[in-house]
Amino acid sequence: MRTHFGKHARRLSSAVTFVGLLTAAVPASAVVQSTCPAPCTKPPKTTISVRETAGVLGGGGVMPPLSGTLAKGSSRTQLRIETIFEWFSLVGGGTATVHAAVNGIPVQSGIFGGTQWETERCAASAFCLRTASFWLDLDAAEAANPGTFLGQPLTITVEGQSLGQPGDSYTASFTADVVKKK
């Protein structure tokens, strides 16, 4: 009996060691946190914040999109989106871009009425930070895209990319607020 038990104990010990080594070799998975975590059955009316920690950039240095939903758009309001994208750059001269969209429509940044993509360069072996502010006049957006914003849920999506640096670790977050226009 002891011999039989000893064989099973050694097999179990070997299996536990193998699983432990396998677990240690797998990178930590990203954690997405939100002020309305999935499944968000009652989206907030005015503010949502979403963040991702321990992310790993995919092929081409692309960050999987982060998204959150506000209850609905209303007239005489503006949507403000503040984003942060931080990554560790292994290679110098890396460029990071941040993009925001609402209900699939790209949003312009607040900088000089700018483009939809905000870009930043980063040094080698450094933590890099890219912030961007975007805003959307919901009345103007509805006029350009009827039936898309007013009275509809507002799904905010933020994407980032650290060009040419797949495998780099990153964190990302955004906060979106609906405010009355003055």
mmCIF file of N, CA, C and O in Angstrom, residues 62-121:
data_model
loop_
_atom_site.group_PDB
_atom_site.id
_atom_site.type_symbol
_atom_site.label_atom_id
_atom_site.label_comp_id
_atom_site.label_asym_id
_atom_site.label_seq_id
_atom_site.Cartn_x
_atom_site.Cartn_y
_atom_site.Cartn_z
ATOM 1 N N VAL A 62 -0.653 47.318 -30.689
ATOM 2 C CA VAL A 62 -2.038 47.789 -30.519
ATOM 3 C C VAL A 62 -2.601 47.388 -29.156
ATOM 4 O O VAL A 62 -2.449 46.262 -28.708
ATOM 5 N N MET A 63 -3.266 48.346 -28.525
ATOM 6 C CA MET A 63 -3.981 48.127 -27.274
ATOM 7 C C MET A 63 -5.416 47.733 -27.612
ATOM 8 O O MET A 63 -6.051 48.399 -28.421
ATOM 9 N N PRO A 64 -5.941 46.676 -27.026
ATOM 10 C CA PRO A 64 -7.362 46.362 -27.258
ATOM 11 C C PRO A 64 -8.229 47.542 -26.816
ATOM 12 O O PRO A 64 -7.898 48.212 -25.843
ATOM 13 N N PRO A 65 -9.319 47.809 -27.521
ATOM 14 C CA PRO A 65 -10.152 48.968 -27.174
ATOM 15 C C PRO A 65 -10.738 48.863 -25.767
ATOM 16 O O PRO A 65 -11.094 47.794 -25.302
ATOM 17 N N LEU A 66 -10.806 50.008 -25.101
ATOM 18 C CA LEU A 66 -11.517 50.142 -23.830
ATOM 19 C C LEU A 66 -12.845 50.806 -24.144
ATOM 20 O O LEU A 66 -12.885 51.752 -24.928
ATOM 21 N N SER A 67 -13.924 50.350 -23.530
ATOM 22 C CA SER A 67 -15.191 51.013 -23.803
ATOM 23 C C SER A 67 -16.063 51.059 -22.564
ATOM 24 O O SER A 67 -15.912 50.258 -21.643
ATOM 25 N N GLY A 68 -16.950 52.038 -22.563
ATOM 26 C CA GLY A 68 -17.922 52.219 -21.502
ATOM 27 C C GLY A 68 -19.119 52.946 -22.085
ATOM 28 O O GLY A 68 -19.000 53.633 -23.106
ATOM 29 N N THR A 69 -20.269 52.809 -21.455
ATOM 30 C CA THR A 69 -21.501 53.387 -22.005
ATOM 31 C C THR A 69 -22.170 54.298 -20.997
ATOM 32 O O THR A 69 -22.286 53.967 -19.812
ATOM 33 N N LEU A 70 -22.627 55.449 -21.498
ATOM 34 C CA LEU A 70 -23.469 56.369 -20.729
ATOM 35 C C LEU A 70 -24.908 56.171 -21.186
ATOM 36 O O LEU A 70 -25.163 55.774 -22.327
ATOM 37 N N ALA A 71 -25.861 56.467 -20.301
ATOM 38 C CA ALA A 71 -27.279 56.148 -20.535
ATOM 39 C C ALA A 71 -27.811 56.682 -21.864
ATOM 40 O O ALA A 71 -28.339 55.926 -22.669
ATOM 41 N N LYS A 72 -27.700 57.981 -22.119
ATOM 42 C CA LYS A 72 -28.176 58.527 -23.398
ATOM 43 C C LYS A 72 -27.700 59.957 -23.577
ATOM 44 O O LYS A 72 -27.452 60.680 -22.617
ATOM 45 N N GLY A 73 -27.593 60.341 -24.838
ATOM 46 C CA GLY A 73 -27.207 61.703 -25.162
ATOM 47 C C GLY A 73 -28.423 62.614 -25.133
ATOM 48 O O GLY A 73 -29.533 62.184 -25.444
ATOM 49 N N SER A 74 -28.206 63.859 -24.738
ATOM 50 C CA SER A 74 -29.310 64.823 -24.731
ATOM 51 C C SER A 74 -28.855 66.134 -25.360
ATOM 52 O O SER A 74 -27.660 66.427 -25.427
ATOM 53 N N SER A 75 -29.821 66.888 -25.832
ATOM 54 C CA SER A 75 -29.499 68.142 -26.528
ATOM 55 C C SER A 75 -28.914 69.156 -25.548
ATOM 56 O O SER A 75 -29.079 69.049 -24.339
ATOM 57 N N ARG A 76 -28.238 70.133 -26.111
ATOM 58 C CA ARG A 76 -27.561 71.192 -25.378
ATOM 59 C C ARG A 76 -26.516 70.666 -24.399
ATOM 60 O O ARG A 76 -26.317 71.213 -23.325
ATOM 61 N N THR A 77 -25.866 69.556 -24.783
ATOM 62 C CA THR A 77 -24.786 69.006 -23.963
ATOM 63 C C THR A 77 -23.553 68.724 -24.814
ATOM 64 O O THR A 77 -23.621 68.694 -26.043
ATOM 65 N N GLN A 78 -22.462 68.544 -24.109
ATOM 66 C CA GLN A 78 -21.179 68.235 -24.733
ATOM 67 C C GLN A 78 -20.585 67.048 -23.987
ATOM 68 O O GLN A 78 -20.722 66.932 -22.768
ATOM 69 N N LEU A 79 -19.937 66.148 -24.707
ATOM 70 C CA LEU A 79 -19.271 65.008 -24.099
ATOM 71 C C LEU A 79 -17.777 65.292 -24.072
ATOM 72 O O LEU A 79 -17.186 65.600 -25.107
ATOM 73 N N ARG A 80 -17.178 65.211 -22.883
ATOM 74 C CA ARG A 80 -15.731 65.387 -22.729
ATOM 75 C C ARG A 80 -15.105 64.045 -22.393
ATOM 76 O O ARG A 80 -15.618 63.322 -21.548
ATOM 77 N N ILE A 81 -13.988 63.725 -23.041
ATOM 78 C CA ILE A 81 -13.294 62.459 -22.817
ATOM 79 C C ILE A 81 -11.826 62.770 -22.519
ATOM 80 O O ILE A 81 -11.144 63.392 -23.326
ATOM 81 N N GLU A 82 -11.369 62.336 -21.354
ATOM 82 C CA GLU A 82 -9.968 62.490 -20.956
ATOM 83 C C GLU A 82 -9.336 61.104 -20.965
ATOM 84 O O GLU A 82 -9.878 60.175 -20.354
ATOM 85 N N THR A 83 -8.205 60.946 -21.656
ATOM 86 C CA THR A 83 -7.565 59.633 -21.778
ATOM 87 C C THR A 83 -6.123 59.657 -21.269
ATOM 88 O O THR A 83 -5.456 60.691 -21.339
ATOM 89 N N ILE A 84 -5.688 58.517 -20.780
ATOM 90 C CA ILE A 84 -4.291 58.322 -20.390
ATOM 91 C C ILE A 84 -3.860 56.962 -20.935
ATOM 92 O O ILE A 84 -4.565 55.971 -20.773
ATOM 93 N N PHE A 85 -2.707 56.937 -21.577
ATOM 94 C CA PHE A 85 -2.134 55.703 -22.116
ATOM 95 C C PHE A 85 -0.673 55.702 -21.680
ATOM 96 O O PHE A 85 0.093 56.579 -22.045
ATOM 97 N N GLU A 86 -0.289 54.737 -20.845
ATOM 98 C CA GLU A 86 1.073 54.651 -20.338
ATOM 99 C C GLU A 86 1.639 53.285 -20.703
ATOM 100 O O GLU A 86 0.969 52.266 -20.548
ATOM 101 N N TRP A 87 2.872 53.273 -21.199
ATOM 102 C CA TRP A 87 3.494 52.017 -21.597
ATOM 103 C C TRP A 87 4.981 52.090 -21.318
ATOM 104 O O TRP A 87 5.535 53.167 -21.130
ATOM 105 N N PHE A 88 5.621 50.931 -21.265
ATOM 106 C CA PHE A 88 7.064 50.866 -21.107
ATOM 107 C C PHE A 88 7.661 50.634 -22.481
ATOM 108 O O PHE A 88 7.365 49.636 -23.139
ATOM 109 N N SER A 89 8.495 51.551 -22.924
ATOM 110 C CA SER A 89 9.092 51.467 -24.258
ATOM 111 C C SER A 89 10.453 50.787 -24.180
ATOM 112 O O SER A 89 11.345 51.263 -23.493
ATOM 113 N N LEU A 90 10.586 49.667 -24.879
ATOM 114 C CA LEU A 90 11.874 48.976 -24.936
ATOM 115 C C LEU A 90 12.774 49.561 -26.013
ATOM 116 O O LEU A 90 13.986 49.506 -25.922
ATOM 117 N N VAL A 91 12.166 50.114 -27.051
ATOM 118 C CA VAL A 91 12.900 50.624 -28.204
ATOM 119 C C VAL A 91 12.703 52.132 -28.285
ATOM 120 O O VAL A 91 11.587 52.620 -28.161
ATOM 121 N N GLY A 92 13.762 52.876 -28.481
ATOM 122 C CA GLY A 92 13.676 54.327 -28.576
ATOM 123 C C GLY A 92 12.924 54.795 -29.803
ATOM 124 O O GLY A 92 12.840 54.099 -30.805
ATOM 125 N N GLY A 93 12.382 55.989 -29.725
ATOM 126 C CA GLY A 93 11.698 56.596 -30.853
ATOM 127 C C GLY A 93 10.313 56.047 -31.093
ATOM 128 O O GLY A 93 9.689 56.343 -32.101
ATOM 129 N N GLY A 94 9.809 55.250 -30.163
ATOM 130 C CA GLY A 94 8.460 54.724 -30.314
ATOM 131 C C GLY A 94 7.436 55.842 -30.304
ATOM 132 O O GLY A 94 7.599 56.847 -29.619
ATOM 133 N N THR A 95 6.414 55.688 -31.082
ATOM 134 C CA THR A 95 5.363 56.689 -31.158
ATOM 135 C C THR A 95 4.075 56.086 -30.618
ATOM 136 O O THR A 95 3.756 54.941 -30.924
ATOM 137 N N ALA A 96 3.351 56.851 -29.833
ATOM 138 C CA ALA A 96 2.076 56.372 -29.304
ATOM 139 C C ALA A 96 0.950 57.229 -29.859
ATOM 140 O O ALA A 96 1.094 58.441 -30.012
ATOM 141 N N THR A 97 -0.143 56.592 -30.165
ATOM 142 C CA THR A 97 -1.323 57.311 -30.607
ATOM 143 C C THR A 97 -2.498 56.928 -29.730
ATOM 144 O O THR A 97 -2.556 55.821 -29.192
ATOM 145 N N VAL A 98 -3.423 57.856 -29.560
ATOM 146 C CA VAL A 98 -4.649 57.629 -28.803
ATOM 147 C C VAL A 98 -5.808 58.123 -29.657
ATOM 148 O O VAL A 98 -5.713 59.176 -30.296
ATOM 149 N N HIS A 99 -6.882 57.359 -29.662
ATOM 150 C CA HIS A 99 -8.038 57.655 -30.497
ATOM 151 C C HIS A 99 -9.294 57.436 -29.664
ATOM 152 O O HIS A 99 -9.362 56.500 -28.869
ATOM 153 N N ALA A 100 -10.284 58.296 -29.825
ATOM 154 C CA ALA A 100 -11.566 58.121 -29.135
ATOM 155 C C ALA A 100 -12.698 58.170 -30.161
ATOM 156 O O ALA A 100 -12.626 58.894 -31.154
ATOM 157 N N ALA A 101 -13.732 57.377 -29.904
ATOM 158 C CA ALA A 101 -14.916 57.365 -30.765
ATOM 159 C C ALA A 101 -16.145 57.234 -29.867
ATOM 160 O O ALA A 101 -16.070 56.671 -28.772
ATOM 161 N N VAL A 102 -17.258 57.762 -30.341
ATOM 162 C CA VAL A 102 -18.531 57.634 -29.642
ATOM 163 C C VAL A 102 -19.523 57.041 -30.630
ATOM 164 O O VAL A 102 -19.707 57.582 -31.722
ATOM 165 N N ASN A 103 -20.125 55.923 -30.264
ATOM 166 C CA ASN A 103 -21.057 55.206 -31.139
ATOM 167 C C ASN A 103 -20.452 54.977 -32.522
ATOM 168 O O ASN A 103 -21.119 55.071 -33.544
ATOM 169 N N GLY A 104 -19.139 54.694 -32.520
ATOM 170 C CA GLY A 104 -18.432 54.380 -33.758
ATOM 171 C C GLY A 104 -17.972 55.581 -34.568
ATOM 172 O O GLY A 104 -17.310 55.416 -35.587
ATOM 173 N N ILE A 105 -18.297 56.795 -34.116
ATOM 174 C CA ILE A 105 -17.905 58.011 -34.841
ATOM 175 C C ILE A 105 -16.657 58.604 -34.179
ATOM 176 O O ILE A 105 -16.668 58.880 -32.977
ATOM 177 N N PRO A 106 -15.551 58.815 -34.933
ATOM 178 C CA PRO A 106 -14.339 59.400 -34.350
ATOM 179 C C PRO A 106 -14.613 60.786 -33.762
ATOM 180 O O PRO A 106 -15.393 61.563 -34.308
ATOM 181 N N VAL A 107 -13.936 61.062 -32.647
ATOM 182 C CA VAL A 107 -14.096 62.338 -31.949
ATOM 183 C C VAL A 107 -12.821 63.140 -32.101
ATOM 184 O O VAL A 107 -11.729 62.606 -31.946
ATOM 185 N N GLN A 108 -12.967 64.441 -32.387
ATOM 186 C CA GLN A 108 -11.794 65.304 -32.514
ATOM 187 C C GLN A 108 -11.238 65.633 -31.143
ATOM 188 O O GLN A 108 -11.960 65.699 -30.156
ATOM 189 N N SER A 109 -9.935 65.868 -31.119
ATOM 190 C CA SER A 109 -9.306 66.264 -29.865
ATOM 191 C C SER A 109 -9.582 67.743 -29.642
ATOM 192 O O SER A 109 -9.946 68.468 -30.556
ATOM 193 N N GLY A 110 -9.397 68.173 -28.403
ATOM 194 C CA GLY A 110 -9.613 69.571 -28.067
ATOM 195 C C GLY A 110 -8.451 70.459 -28.456
ATOM 196 O O GLY A 110 -8.507 71.661 -28.314
ATOM 197 N N ILE A 111 -7.351 69.866 -28.947
ATOM 198 C CA ILE A 111 -6.159 70.636 -29.267
ATOM 199 C C ILE A 111 -6.260 71.185 -30.686
ATOM 200 O O ILE A 111 -6.232 70.448 -31.656
ATOM 201 N N PHE A 112 -6.401 72.468 -30.824
ATOM 202 C CA PHE A 112 -6.500 73.150 -32.113
ATOM 203 C C PHE A 112 -7.597 72.563 -33.000
ATOM 204 O O PHE A 112 -7.493 72.584 -34.216
ATOM 205 N N GLY A 113 -8.641 72.004 -32.406
ATOM 206 C CA GLY A 113 -9.700 71.371 -33.175
ATOM 207 C C GLY A 113 -9.196 70.136 -33.890
ATOM 208 O O GLY A 113 -9.844 69.605 -34.767
ATOM 209 N N GLY A 114 -8.060 69.633 -33.496
ATOM 210 C CA GLY A 114 -7.185 68.645 -34.103
ATOM 211 C C GLY A 114 -7.762 67.428 -34.780
ATOM 212 O O GLY A 114 -8.938 67.327 -35.050
ATOM 213 N N THR A 115 -6.881 66.523 -35.035
ATOM 214 C CA THR A 115 -7.219 65.279 -35.716
ATOM 215 C C THR A 115 -7.805 64.283 -34.728
ATOM 216 O O THR A 115 -7.800 64.513 -33.532
ATOM 217 N N GLN A 116 -8.248 63.154 -35.244
ATOM 218 C CA GLN A 116 -8.809 62.146 -34.353
ATOM 219 C C GLN A 116 -7.730 61.387 -33.590
ATOM 220 O O GLN A 116 -7.997 60.828 -32.555
ATOM 221 N N TRP A 117 -6.513 61.330 -34.118
ATOM 222 C CA TRP A 117 -5.425 60.608 -33.448
ATOM 223 C C TRP A 117 -4.455 61.599 -32.843
ATOM 224 O O TRP A 117 -4.000 62.516 -33.514
ATOM 225 N N GLU A 118 -4.135 61.419 -31.573
ATOM 226 C CA GLU A 118 -3.145 62.256 -30.900
ATOM 227 C C GLU A 118 -1.876 61.429 -30.766
ATOM 228 O O GLU A 118 -1.929 60.264 -30.375
ATOM 229 N N THR A 119 -0.719 62.012 -31.081
ATOM 230 C CA THR A 119 0.525 61.258 -31.192
ATOM 231 C C THR A 119 1.599 61.817 -30.262
ATOM 232 O O THR A 119 1.673 63.019 -30.036
ATOM 233 N N GLU A 120 2.449 60.940 -29.736
ATOM 234 C CA GLU A 120 3.559 61.321 -28.855
ATOM 235 C C GLU A 120 4.731 60.383 -29.112
ATOM 236 O O GLU A 120 4.547 59.204 -29.350
ATOM 237 N N ARG A 121 5.973 60.904 -29.045
ATOM 238 C CA ARG A 121 7.170 60.074 -29.203
ATOM 239 C C ARG A 121 7.754 59.786 -27.825
ATOM 240 O O ARG A 121 7.556 60.527 -26.892
#
